[in-house]
């Protein structure tokens, strides 16, 4: 019934996170989305942005992947439904309210394929001993990527977790006019990684996509 009614007027459920502030889960035009105060968090434009990124890589080569920033889990739905991904997924999310929303509102729950870790992404990367075929970095507080995720030390550590032939997709920002933030990341990755910057994806987002070749 909610899905039908949402075609006439949106139905919204509001929650508050200590980390992300006000959050809204809204049924609109037959689809449920998660929004922060100023940006779409999951299942709206953001889902299309990350699907664009996934289309740029060889998904058939990916057997195990890491997602930093679970959000409502829309990228997991895309992987499973649009890309028919059957491999292992580890998703790291610092915000326990977001994790609960993903479970309760979008049916994103741990199973044999999916492991959800409640942790700070930087701490996870610094202590991780495992390598992945694909790492997706999609971390925002409201509409802003925290400065620590542009830091060269973070990217140096992250690069060590990418397998030879593997990929990185970094959702680098919304309306990111200061591209100088991307250049230091490329300088860390490019000795062994081919990097391509995609601007104005879905009109607003900047993606950095890397393929580790040596």
Coordinates of C-alpha atoms in Angstrom, one line a residue:
X1 CA 0.0 0.0 0.0
X2 CA 2.8 2.5 0.9
X3 CA 4.4 1.8 -2.5
X4 CA 1.1 2.6 -4.3
X5 CA 0.4 5.7 -2.2
X6 CA 3.9 7.1 -2.7
X7 CA 3.0 7.7 -6.4
X8 CA 0.5 10.3 -5.1
X9 CA 2.5 11.9 -2.3
X10 CA 5.8 11.0 -0.6
X11 CA 5.8 9.1 2.8
X12 CA 8.7 10.0 5.0
X13 CA 10.2 8.4 8.2
X14 CA 12.7 10.6 10.0
X15 CA 15.7 9.4 12.1
X16 CA 18.6 11.2 13.7
X17 CA 22.2 10.0 13.7
X18 CA 25.0 11.2 16.0
X19 CA 27.4 11.1 13.1
X20 CA 25.2 12.0 10.0
X21 CA 22.6 14.2 11.7
X22 CA 19.0 14.2 10.3
X23 CA 18.1 11.3 8.0
X24 CA 15.0 10.6 6.0
X25 CA 13.7 7.3 4.6
X26 CA 11.1 8.2 2.0
X27 CA 8.7 6.3 -0.2
X28 CA 8.5 8.4 -3.5
X29 CA 7.1 7.3 -6.8
X30 CA 7.0 3.6 -5.7
X31 CA 10.7 3.6 -4.5
X32 CA 12.2 3.9 -1.1
X33 CA 15.3 6.2 -0.8
X34 CA 17.6 7.3 2.1
X35 CA 18.5 11.0 2.3
X36 CA 20.7 13.1 4.6
X37 CA 19.8 16.8 5.2
X38 CA 21.4 18.0 2.0
X39 CA 22.1 14.9 -0.2
X40 CA 20.8 11.6 -1.4
X41 CA 22.5 8.8 0.6
X42 CA 21.1 5.7 -1.1
X43 CA 18.8 4.4 -3.8
X44 CA 18.5 7.7 -5.7
X45 CA 21.1 9.5 -7.8
X46 CA 23.9 8.0 -5.7
X47 CA 23.0 4.5 -6.8
X48 CA 23.2 5.6 -10.4
X49 CA 26.6 7.2 -9.8
X50 CA 28.1 4.0 -8.4
X51 CA 26.5 1.9 -11.1
X52 CA 28.3 4.1 -13.6
X53 CA 31.5 3.4 -11.8
X54 CA 30.9 -0.4 -11.8
X55 CA 30.2 -0.3 -15.5
X56 CA 33.8 1.0 -16.1
X57 CA 35.5 -2.1 -14.7
X58 CA 35.6 -5.8 -15.5
X59 CA 33.2 -7.1 -12.9
X60 CA 33.7 -10.7 -14.0
X61 CA 37.3 -10.5 -12.6
X62 CA 36.0 -9.5 -9.1
X63 CA 35.5 -12.3 -6.6
X64 CA 35.9 -10.4 -3.4
X65 CA 35.2 -6.7 -2.7
X66 CA 35.4 -4.2 0.1
X67 CA 32.9 -1.3 0.5
X68 CA 34.0 1.6 2.7
X69 CA 30.7 3.4 3.5
X70 CA 27.6 1.1 3.6
X71 CA 25.0 3.8 3.6
X72 CA 21.6 2.2 2.9
X73 CA 23.2 -0.5 0.9
X74 CA 22.1 0.5 -2.6
X75 CA 25.5 -0.5 -4.1
X76 CA 25.0 -4.0 -2.7
X77 CA 21.6 -4.2 -4.4
X78 CA 23.1 -3.0 -7.6
X79 CA 25.9 -5.6 -7.4
X80 CA 23.4 -8.4 -6.8
X81 CA 20.6 -7.4 -9.1
X82 CA 22.1 -5.4 -12.0
X83 CA 25.5 -7.0 -12.1
X84 CA 24.6 -10.5 -10.8
X85 CA 27.6 -10.4 -8.5
X86 CA 27.9 -13.7 -6.6
X87 CA 31.2 -13.1 -4.8
X88 CA 32.0 -12.0 -1.2
X89 CA 31.3 -8.5 0.1
X90 CA 32.7 -6.8 3.2
X91 CA 31.0 -3.5 4.0
X92 CA 32.5 -1.2 6.6
X93 CA 30.3 1.5 8.2
X94 CA 31.0 3.7 11.2
X95 CA 27.4 4.9 11.8
X96 CA 25.4 2.3 13.7
X97 CA 22.2 4.2 12.9
X98 CA 22.9 3.8 9.2
X99 CA 23.6 0.1 9.7
X100 CA 20.2 -0.3 11.4
X101 CA 18.4 1.6 8.7
X102 CA 20.0 -0.5 6.0
X103 CA 18.8 -3.7 7.8
X104 CA 15.3 -2.5 8.8
X105 CA 14.3 -0.4 5.8
X106 CA 16.3 -2.0 2.9
X107 CA 16.8 -5.6 4.0
X108 CA 20.6 -5.4 3.9
X109 CA 21.5 -8.2 6.3
X110 CA 24.6 -10.3 6.8
X111 CA 24.6 -13.7 5.1
X112 CA 27.1 -16.1 3.5
X113 CA 27.9 -13.4 0.9
X114 CA 27.8 -10.2 2.9
X115 CA 29.7 -9.3 6.1
X116 CA 28.9 -5.9 7.7
X117 CA 31.6 -4.4 10.0
X118 CA 30.8 -1.5 12.4
X119 CA 34.1 0.3 12.3
X120 CA 35.9 3.5 11.3
X121 CA 37.0 2.9 7.7
X122 CA 40.5 4.3 8.3
X123 CA 41.1 2.0 11.3
X124 CA 39.8 -0.9 9.3
X125 CA 42.2 -0.2 6.4
X126 CA 45.2 0.4 8.7
X127 CA 44.7 -3.0 10.4
X128 CA 43.4 -5.1 7.5
X129 CA 45.6 -8.0 6.4
X130 CA 43.3 -9.1 3.5
X131 CA 43.5 -8.0 -0.2
X132 CA 40.5 -7.4 -2.5
X133 CA 39.7 -7.4 -6.2
X134 CA 37.7 -4.2 -5.8
X135 CA 37.5 -1.5 -3.2
X136 CA 34.7 1.0 -3.3
X137 CA 35.2 4.2 -1.2
X138 CA 31.9 6.0 -0.7
X139 CA 32.1 8.0 2.5
X140 CA 30.2 11.2 3.1
X141 CA 29.0 13.1 6.1
X142 CA 25.9 14.7 4.7
X143 CA 27.1 16.0 1.3
X144 CA 30.8 16.2 2.1
X145 CA 33.7 13.7 2.0
X146 CA 35.7 14.0 5.2
X147 CA 39.1 15.4 4.6
X148 CA 40.8 12.4 6.1
X149 CA 39.7 10.4 3.0
X150 CA 41.8 12.6 0.8
X151 CA 44.9 12.0 2.9
X152 CA 47.9 10.4 1.2
X153 CA 48.6 8.1 4.1
X154 CA 45.1 6.6 3.8
X155 CA 45.5 6.0 0.1
X156 CA 49.0 4.5 0.6
X157 CA 47.5 2.0 3.0
X158 CA 44.5 1.3 0.9
X159 CA 46.6 0.7 -2.2
X160 CA 48.3 -2.2 -0.4
X161 CA 44.9 -3.9 0.0
X162 CA 44.2 -4.0 -3.8
X163 CA 45.2 -7.2 -5.6
X164 CA 47.2 -7.1 -8.8
X165 CA 44.6 -6.5 -11.5
X166 CA 42.1 -5.2 -9.0
X167 CA 40.2 -1.9 -9.0
X168 CA 39.4 1.1 -6.8
X169 CA 36.3 3.2 -7.2
X170 CA 36.4 6.5 -5.1
X171 CA 33.3 8.7 -5.0
X172 CA 35.4 11.8 -4.5
X173 CA 32.8 14.4 -4.0
X174 CA 29.7 16.4 -5.1
X175 CA 30.3 19.5 -7.2
X176 CA 34.1 19.0 -6.6
X177 CA 35.6 22.1 -8.0
X178 CA 38.9 21.8 -6.1
X179 CA 40.4 19.0 -8.2
X180 CA 43.7 19.6 -6.4
X181 CA 42.4 17.2 -3.8
X182 CA 42.5 14.4 -6.4
X183 CA 46.1 15.0 -7.7
X184 CA 47.9 13.8 -4.5
X185 CA 45.8 10.6 -4.6
X186 CA 46.8 9.9 -8.2
X187 CA 50.4 10.5 -7.3
X188 CA 50.2 7.7 -4.6
X189 CA 48.4 5.3 -6.9
X190 CA 49.8 5.9 -10.4
X191 CA 53.2 4.2 -10.0
X192 CA 51.3 0.9 -10.3
X193 CA 47.7 1.9 -11.0
X194 CA 46.0 3.4 -14.1
X195 CA 43.7 6.1 -12.8
X196 CA 40.9 7.8 -14.7
X197 CA 38.9 10.8 -13.3
X198 CA 35.3 11.0 -14.3
X199 CA 33.7 14.4 -13.7
X200 CA 30.0 15.4 -13.4
X201 CA 28.8 11.8 -13.2
X202 CA 25.0 12.1 -13.1
X203 CA 25.7 15.8 -13.4
X204 CA 27.3 16.3 -10.0
X205 CA 29.7 13.6 -8.8
X206 CA 33.4 13.1 -9.4
X207 CA 34.6 9.5 -9.5
X208 CA 38.2 8.3 -9.5
X209 CA 38.6 4.8 -10.9
X210 CA 41.9 2.9 -10.7
X211 CA 43.1 -0.4 -12.1
X212 CA 46.2 -1.9 -10.4
X213 CA 48.4 -3.2 -13.2
X214 CA 51.7 -3.9 -11.4

